[in-house]
Short mmCIF file of C-alpha atoms (C1' of nucleotides) and ligand atoms in Angstrom, two decimals:
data_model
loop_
_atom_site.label_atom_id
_atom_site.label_comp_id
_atom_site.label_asym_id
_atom_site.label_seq_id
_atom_site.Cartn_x
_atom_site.Cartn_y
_atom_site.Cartn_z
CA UNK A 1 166.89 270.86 173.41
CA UNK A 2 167.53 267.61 175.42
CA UNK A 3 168.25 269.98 178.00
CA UNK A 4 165.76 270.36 180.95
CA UNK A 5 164.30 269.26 184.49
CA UNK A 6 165.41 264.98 184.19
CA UNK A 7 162.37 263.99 182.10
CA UNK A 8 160.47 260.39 182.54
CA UNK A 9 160.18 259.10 186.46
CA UNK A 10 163.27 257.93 188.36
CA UNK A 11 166.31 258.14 185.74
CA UNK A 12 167.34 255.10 184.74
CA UNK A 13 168.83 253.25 187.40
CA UNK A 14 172.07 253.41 186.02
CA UNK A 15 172.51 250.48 184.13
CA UNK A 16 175.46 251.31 183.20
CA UNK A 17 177.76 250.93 185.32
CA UNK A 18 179.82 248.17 183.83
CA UNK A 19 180.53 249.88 180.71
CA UNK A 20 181.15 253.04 182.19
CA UNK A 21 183.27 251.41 184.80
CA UNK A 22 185.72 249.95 182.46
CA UNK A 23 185.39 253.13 180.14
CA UNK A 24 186.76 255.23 183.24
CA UNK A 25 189.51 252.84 184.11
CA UNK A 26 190.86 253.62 180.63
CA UNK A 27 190.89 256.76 181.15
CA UNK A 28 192.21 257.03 184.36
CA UNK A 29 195.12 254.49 183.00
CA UNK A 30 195.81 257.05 180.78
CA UNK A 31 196.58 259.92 182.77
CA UNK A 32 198.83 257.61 184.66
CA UNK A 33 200.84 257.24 181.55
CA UNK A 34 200.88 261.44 180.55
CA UNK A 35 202.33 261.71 184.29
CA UNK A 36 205.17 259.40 183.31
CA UNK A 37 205.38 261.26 180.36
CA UNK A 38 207.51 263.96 180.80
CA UNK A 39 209.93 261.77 182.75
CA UNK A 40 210.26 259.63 180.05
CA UNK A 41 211.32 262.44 177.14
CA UNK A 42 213.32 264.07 179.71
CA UNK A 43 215.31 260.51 180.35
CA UNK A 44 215.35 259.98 176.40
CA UNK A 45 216.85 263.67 175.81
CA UNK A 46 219.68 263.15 178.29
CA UNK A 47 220.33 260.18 177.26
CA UNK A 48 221.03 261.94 173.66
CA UNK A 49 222.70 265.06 175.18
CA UNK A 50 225.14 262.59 176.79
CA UNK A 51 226.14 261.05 173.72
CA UNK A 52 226.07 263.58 171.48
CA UNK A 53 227.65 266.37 173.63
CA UNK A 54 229.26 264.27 176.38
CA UNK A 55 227.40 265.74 178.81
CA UNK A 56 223.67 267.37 179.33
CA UNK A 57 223.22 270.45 180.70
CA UNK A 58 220.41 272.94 181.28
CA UNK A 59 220.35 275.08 178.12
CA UNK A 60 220.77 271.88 175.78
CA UNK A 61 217.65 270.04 177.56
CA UNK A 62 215.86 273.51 177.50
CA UNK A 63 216.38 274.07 173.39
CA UNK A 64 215.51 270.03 172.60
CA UNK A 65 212.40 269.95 174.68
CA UNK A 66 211.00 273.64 173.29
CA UNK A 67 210.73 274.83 177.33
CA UNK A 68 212.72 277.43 179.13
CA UNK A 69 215.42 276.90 181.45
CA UNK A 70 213.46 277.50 184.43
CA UNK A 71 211.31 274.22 183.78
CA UNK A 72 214.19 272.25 182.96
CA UNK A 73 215.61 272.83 186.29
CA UNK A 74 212.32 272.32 188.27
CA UNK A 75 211.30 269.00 186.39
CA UNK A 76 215.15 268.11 186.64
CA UNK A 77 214.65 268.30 190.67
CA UNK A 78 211.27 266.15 190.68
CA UNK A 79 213.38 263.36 188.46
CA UNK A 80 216.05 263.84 190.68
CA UNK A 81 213.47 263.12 193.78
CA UNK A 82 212.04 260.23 191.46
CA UNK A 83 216.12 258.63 191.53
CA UNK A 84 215.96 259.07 187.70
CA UNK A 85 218.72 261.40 187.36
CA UNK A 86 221.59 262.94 189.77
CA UNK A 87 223.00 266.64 189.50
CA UNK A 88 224.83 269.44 191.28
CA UNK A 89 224.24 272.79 191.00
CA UNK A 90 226.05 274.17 187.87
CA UNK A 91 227.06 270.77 186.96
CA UNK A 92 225.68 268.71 184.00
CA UNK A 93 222.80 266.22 184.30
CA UNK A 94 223.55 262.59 184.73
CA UNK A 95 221.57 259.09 184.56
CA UNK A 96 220.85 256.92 187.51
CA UNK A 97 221.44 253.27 186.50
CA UNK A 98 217.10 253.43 186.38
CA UNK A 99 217.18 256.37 184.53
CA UNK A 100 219.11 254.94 182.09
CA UNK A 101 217.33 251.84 181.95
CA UNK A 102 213.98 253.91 181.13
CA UNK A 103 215.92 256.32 178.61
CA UNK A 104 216.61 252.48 176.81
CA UNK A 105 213.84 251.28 177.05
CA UNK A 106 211.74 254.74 175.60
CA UNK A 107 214.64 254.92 172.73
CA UNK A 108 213.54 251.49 171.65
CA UNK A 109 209.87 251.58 171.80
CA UNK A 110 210.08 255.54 170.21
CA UNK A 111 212.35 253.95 167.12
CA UNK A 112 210.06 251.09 166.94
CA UNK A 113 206.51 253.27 166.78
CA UNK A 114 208.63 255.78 164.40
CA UNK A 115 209.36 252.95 162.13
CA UNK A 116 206.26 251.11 161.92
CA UNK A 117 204.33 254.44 161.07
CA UNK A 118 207.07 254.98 158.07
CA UNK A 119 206.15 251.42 157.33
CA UNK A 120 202.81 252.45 157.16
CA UNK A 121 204.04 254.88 153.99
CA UNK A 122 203.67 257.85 156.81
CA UNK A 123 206.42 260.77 156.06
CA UNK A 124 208.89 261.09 157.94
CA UNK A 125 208.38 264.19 159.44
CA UNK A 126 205.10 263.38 160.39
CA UNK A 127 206.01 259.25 161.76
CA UNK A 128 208.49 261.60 163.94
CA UNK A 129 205.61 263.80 165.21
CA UNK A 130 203.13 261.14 166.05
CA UNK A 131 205.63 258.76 167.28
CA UNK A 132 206.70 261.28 169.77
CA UNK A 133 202.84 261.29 171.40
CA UNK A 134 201.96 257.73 170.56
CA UNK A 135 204.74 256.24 172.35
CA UNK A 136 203.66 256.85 175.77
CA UNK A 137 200.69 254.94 175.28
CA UNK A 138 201.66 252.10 173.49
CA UNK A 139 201.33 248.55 175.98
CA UNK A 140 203.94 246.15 175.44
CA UNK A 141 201.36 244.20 173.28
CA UNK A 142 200.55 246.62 171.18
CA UNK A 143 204.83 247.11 170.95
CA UNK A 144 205.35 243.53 169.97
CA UNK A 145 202.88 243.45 167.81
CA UNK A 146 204.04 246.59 165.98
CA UNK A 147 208.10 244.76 165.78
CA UNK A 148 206.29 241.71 164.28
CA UNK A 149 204.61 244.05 161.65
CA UNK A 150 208.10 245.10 160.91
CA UNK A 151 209.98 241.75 160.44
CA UNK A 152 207.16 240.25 158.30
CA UNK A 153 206.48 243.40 155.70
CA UNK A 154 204.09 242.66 153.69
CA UNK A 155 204.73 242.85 149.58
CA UNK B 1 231.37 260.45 185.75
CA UNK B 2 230.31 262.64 182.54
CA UNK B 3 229.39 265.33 185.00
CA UNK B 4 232.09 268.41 185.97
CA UNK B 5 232.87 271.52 184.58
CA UNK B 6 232.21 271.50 181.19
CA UNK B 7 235.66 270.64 179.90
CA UNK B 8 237.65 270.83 176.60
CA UNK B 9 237.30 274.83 176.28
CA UNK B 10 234.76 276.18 174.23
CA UNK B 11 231.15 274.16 174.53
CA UNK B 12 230.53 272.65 171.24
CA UNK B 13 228.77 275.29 169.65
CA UNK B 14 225.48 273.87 169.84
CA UNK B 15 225.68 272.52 166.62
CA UNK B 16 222.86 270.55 166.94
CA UNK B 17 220.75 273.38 166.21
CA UNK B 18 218.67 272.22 163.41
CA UNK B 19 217.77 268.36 165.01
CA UNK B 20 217.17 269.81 168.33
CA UNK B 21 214.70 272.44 167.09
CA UNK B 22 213.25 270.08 165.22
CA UNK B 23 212.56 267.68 168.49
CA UNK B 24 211.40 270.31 170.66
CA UNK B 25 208.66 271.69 167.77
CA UNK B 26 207.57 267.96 168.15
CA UNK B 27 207.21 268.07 171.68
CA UNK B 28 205.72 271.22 171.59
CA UNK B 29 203.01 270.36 169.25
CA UNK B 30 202.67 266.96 171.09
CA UNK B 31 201.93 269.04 174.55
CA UNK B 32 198.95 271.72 172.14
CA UNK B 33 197.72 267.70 171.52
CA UNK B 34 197.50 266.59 175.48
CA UNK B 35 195.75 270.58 176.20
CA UNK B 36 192.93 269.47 173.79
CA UNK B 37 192.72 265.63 175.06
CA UNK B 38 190.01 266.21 178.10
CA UNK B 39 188.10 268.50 175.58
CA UNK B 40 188.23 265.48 173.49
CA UNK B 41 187.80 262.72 175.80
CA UNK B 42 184.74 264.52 177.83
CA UNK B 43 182.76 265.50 174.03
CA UNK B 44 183.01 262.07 173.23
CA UNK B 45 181.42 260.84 176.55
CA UNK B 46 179.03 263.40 176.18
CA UNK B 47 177.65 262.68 173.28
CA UNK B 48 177.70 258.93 174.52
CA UNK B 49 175.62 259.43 177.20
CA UNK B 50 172.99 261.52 175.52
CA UNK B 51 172.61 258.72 172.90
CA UNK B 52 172.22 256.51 175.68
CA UNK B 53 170.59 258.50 178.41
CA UNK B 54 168.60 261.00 176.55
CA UNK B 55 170.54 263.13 178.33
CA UNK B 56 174.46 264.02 179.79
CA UNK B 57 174.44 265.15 183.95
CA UNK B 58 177.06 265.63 186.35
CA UNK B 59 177.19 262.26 187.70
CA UNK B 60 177.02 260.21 184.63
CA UNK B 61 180.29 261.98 183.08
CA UNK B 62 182.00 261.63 186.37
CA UNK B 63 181.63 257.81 186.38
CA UNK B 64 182.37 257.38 183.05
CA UNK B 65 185.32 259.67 183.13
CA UNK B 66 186.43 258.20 186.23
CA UNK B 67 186.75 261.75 188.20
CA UNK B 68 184.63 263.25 190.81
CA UNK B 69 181.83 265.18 190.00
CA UNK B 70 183.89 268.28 191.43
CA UNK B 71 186.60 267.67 188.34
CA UNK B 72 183.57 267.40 185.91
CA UNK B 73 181.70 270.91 187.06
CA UNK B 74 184.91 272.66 186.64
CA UNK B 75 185.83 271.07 183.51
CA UNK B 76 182.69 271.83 182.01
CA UNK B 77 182.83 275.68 182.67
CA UNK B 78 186.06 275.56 180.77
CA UNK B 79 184.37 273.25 178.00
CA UNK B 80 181.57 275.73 178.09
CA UNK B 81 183.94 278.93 177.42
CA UNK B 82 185.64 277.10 175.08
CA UNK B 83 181.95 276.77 172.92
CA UNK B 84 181.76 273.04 173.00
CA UNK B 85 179.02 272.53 175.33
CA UNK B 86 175.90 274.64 177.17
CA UNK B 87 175.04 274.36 180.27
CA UNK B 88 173.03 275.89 182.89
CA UNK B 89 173.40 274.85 186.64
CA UNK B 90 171.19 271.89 187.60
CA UNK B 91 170.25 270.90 184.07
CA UNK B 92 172.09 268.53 181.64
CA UNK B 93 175.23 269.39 179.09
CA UNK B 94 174.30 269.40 175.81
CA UNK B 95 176.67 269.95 173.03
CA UNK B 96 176.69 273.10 170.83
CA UNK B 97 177.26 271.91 166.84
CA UNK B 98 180.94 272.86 167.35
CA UNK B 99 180.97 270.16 170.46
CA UNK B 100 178.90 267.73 168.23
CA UNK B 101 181.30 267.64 165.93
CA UNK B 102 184.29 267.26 167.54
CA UNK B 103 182.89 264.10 168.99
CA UNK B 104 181.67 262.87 165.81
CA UNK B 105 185.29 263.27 164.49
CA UNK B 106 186.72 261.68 167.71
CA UNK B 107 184.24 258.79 167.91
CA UNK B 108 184.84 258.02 164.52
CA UNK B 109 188.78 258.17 165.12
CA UNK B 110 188.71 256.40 168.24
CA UNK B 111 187.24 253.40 166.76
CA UNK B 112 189.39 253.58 163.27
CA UNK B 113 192.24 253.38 166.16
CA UNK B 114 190.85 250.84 168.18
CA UNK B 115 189.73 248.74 164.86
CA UNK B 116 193.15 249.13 164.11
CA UNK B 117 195.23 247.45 166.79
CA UNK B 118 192.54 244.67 166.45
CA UNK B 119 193.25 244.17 163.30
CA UNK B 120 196.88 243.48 164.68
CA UNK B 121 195.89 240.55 166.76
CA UNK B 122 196.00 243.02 169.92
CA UNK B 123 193.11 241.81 172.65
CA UNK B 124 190.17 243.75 173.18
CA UNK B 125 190.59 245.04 176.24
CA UNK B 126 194.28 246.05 175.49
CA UNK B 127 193.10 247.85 172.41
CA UNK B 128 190.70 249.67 174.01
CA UNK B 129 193.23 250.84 176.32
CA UNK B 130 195.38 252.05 173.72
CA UNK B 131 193.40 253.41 172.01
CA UNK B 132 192.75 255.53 174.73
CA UNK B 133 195.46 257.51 174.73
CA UNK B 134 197.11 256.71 171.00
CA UNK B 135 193.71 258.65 169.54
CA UNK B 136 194.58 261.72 170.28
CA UNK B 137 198.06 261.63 168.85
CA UNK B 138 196.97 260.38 165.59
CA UNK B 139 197.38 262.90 162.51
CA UNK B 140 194.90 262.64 159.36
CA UNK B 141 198.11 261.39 157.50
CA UNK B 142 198.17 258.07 159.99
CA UNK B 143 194.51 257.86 160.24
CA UNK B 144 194.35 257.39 156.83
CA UNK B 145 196.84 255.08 156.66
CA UNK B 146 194.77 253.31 159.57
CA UNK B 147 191.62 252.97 157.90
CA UNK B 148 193.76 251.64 154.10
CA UNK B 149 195.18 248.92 156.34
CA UNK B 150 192.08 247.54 157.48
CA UNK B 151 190.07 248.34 153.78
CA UNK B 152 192.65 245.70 152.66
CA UNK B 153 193.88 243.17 155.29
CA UNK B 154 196.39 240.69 154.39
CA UNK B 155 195.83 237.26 154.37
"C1'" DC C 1 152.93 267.58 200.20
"C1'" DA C 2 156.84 266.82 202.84
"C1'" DT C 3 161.25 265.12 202.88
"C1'" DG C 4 165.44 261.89 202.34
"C1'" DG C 5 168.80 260.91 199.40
"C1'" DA C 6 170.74 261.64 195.05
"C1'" DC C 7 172.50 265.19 192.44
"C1'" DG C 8 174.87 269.68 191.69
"C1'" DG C 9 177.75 273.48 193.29
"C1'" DT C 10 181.38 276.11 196.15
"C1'" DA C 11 185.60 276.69 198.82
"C1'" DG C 12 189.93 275.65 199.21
"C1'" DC C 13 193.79 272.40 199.09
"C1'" DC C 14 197.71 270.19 196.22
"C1'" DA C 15 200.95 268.87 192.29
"C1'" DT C 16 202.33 269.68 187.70
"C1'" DG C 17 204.15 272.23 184.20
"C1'" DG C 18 204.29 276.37 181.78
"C1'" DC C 19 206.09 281.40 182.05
"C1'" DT C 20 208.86 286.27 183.09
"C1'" DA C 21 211.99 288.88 185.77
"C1'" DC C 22 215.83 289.12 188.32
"C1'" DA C 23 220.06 287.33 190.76
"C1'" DT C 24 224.12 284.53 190.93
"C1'" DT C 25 227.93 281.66 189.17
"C1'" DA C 26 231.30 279.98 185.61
"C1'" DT C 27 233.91 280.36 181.51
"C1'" DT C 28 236.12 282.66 178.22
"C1'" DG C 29 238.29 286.07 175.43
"C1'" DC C 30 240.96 289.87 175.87
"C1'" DG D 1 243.61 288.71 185.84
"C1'" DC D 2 239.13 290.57 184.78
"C1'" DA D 3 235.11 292.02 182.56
"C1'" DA D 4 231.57 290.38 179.53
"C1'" DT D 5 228.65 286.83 178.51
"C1'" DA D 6 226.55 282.59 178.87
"C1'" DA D 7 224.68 279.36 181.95
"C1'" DT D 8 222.26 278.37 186.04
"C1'" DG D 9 219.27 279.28 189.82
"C1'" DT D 10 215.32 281.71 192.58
"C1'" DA D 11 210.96 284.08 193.27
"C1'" DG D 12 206.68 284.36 192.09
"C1'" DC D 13 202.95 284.36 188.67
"C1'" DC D 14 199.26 281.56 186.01
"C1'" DA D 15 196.27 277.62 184.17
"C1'" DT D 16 195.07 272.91 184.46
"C1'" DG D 17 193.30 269.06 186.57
"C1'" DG D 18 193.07 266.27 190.43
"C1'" DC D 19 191.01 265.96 195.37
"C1'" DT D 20 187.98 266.43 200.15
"C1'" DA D 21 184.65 268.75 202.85
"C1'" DC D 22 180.78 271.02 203.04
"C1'" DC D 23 176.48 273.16 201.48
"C1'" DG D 24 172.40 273.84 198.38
"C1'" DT D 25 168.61 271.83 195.04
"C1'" DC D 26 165.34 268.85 193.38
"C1'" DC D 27 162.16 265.35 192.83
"C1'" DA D 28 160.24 260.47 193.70
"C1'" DT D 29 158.10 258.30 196.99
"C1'" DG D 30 155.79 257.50 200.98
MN1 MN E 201 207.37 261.59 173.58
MN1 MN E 202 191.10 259.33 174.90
MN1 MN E 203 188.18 258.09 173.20
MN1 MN E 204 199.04 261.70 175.50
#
DNA sequence: CATGGACGGTAGCCATGGCTACATTATTGC
DNA sequence: GCAATAATGTAGCCATGGCTACCGTCCATG
């Protein structure tokens, strides 16, 4: 029932407009980080592909990530726009130099979140499932803080 | 150099069927996770706002959420189909039970996360930031795990 | 009680990230 | 060598979630 015509003369002003301010920078941080998202598994699955297979191709990136080939080739091209990744048609899928750097860097930081939530006593399974959402929005605090956690375990 | 015609004759045999159906049911749950994170995010505001408003409009969620008020009106005809809020046009959102509790659960997890990373020496402001995104990631089995940690903090 | 300005809504654009259906190219097994 | 099959690519659909530009409502205040 709080539902109606704005009750109460002139709505109040407002007042919060610092809170809210700060509340929507958070947010709009973190759509920032979902569009990096993708770009970042896709880096960290070639990156595997390459060294378990030699080489990634469509129809490998298509069966790790759970999509079809179709959107394997289309996000392939926006990476490829984005200078993460270089490929020819019909040829396998290969790391720029940045590309790789991310795919390092996201290999890390997954392992790391993956291992503190085992630390945690989380099953594996599950570490492995959160891990792969949590990573994308963990700040390089938060990551330190987490590795810390894991050289000092507590009795 | 890794990329050419796939060499040595017969592609492995894509004997990495069991791991890599494993990853991509983990990215597939983790993108089901990101469809329900606006629903998520806006309930919460929504409820915030009433509590502190009397009352959730347009223009309130759209600061807070950092959007225009264009996103929010389209967003909340989805919300509204979904059954977590009502809404009739120039009157306030108000959340069905279904809507009220989704926020009460989300609240309550957002600060368990956000307590959390405190608890790890993590900054306010960073924590808050994390916890932005890292919330709706979170499984029972890690929330739980959240909330033993800071029952019992170390020394 | 009229109206200006805040609020709410519509139209239509774009990018992303899914998909199916169909076409084309490579590789391989015969 | 060649046909069958697997891999890759294209066309075109849909939903989501942003946006700007513009138009309609409402109500607080003069
Ligand atoms: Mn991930
Ligand atoms: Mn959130
Ligand atoms: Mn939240
Ligand atoms: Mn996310």
């Amino acid at each position: 029932m709080p539902t109606g015509p704005a009750k109460n003369g002139r709505r109040r002003p407002t007042r919060t407009a610092g809170p809210a301010k700060r509340q929507a920078d958070y947010l709009s941080q973190t759509r920032r980080e979902h569009a990096h998202e993708i770009a970042e598994d896709y880096v960290e699955a070639i990156a595997d592909l390459a060294a378990e297979a030699g080489q990634a191709r469509v129809v490998g990136l298509a069966r790790r990530l759970g999509v079809t080939h179709v959107t394997v080739i289309r996000t392939i091209a926006r990476l490829k726009k984005a200078g993460f990744v270089t490929a020819q048609p019909y040829r396998g899928i290969s790391l720029t130099d940045e590309g790789c750097a991310l795919a390092a860097m996201c290999k890390n930081r997954h392992e790391t979140v993956a291992a503190f939530l085992r630390s945690l006593g989380i099953p594996e399974q599950v570490a492995e499932m959160d891990a792969e959402g949590i990573e994308h929005h963990v700040s390089p605090e938060t990551l330190a803080a987490f590795k810390a956690c894991l050289r000092k375990p507590r009795p």
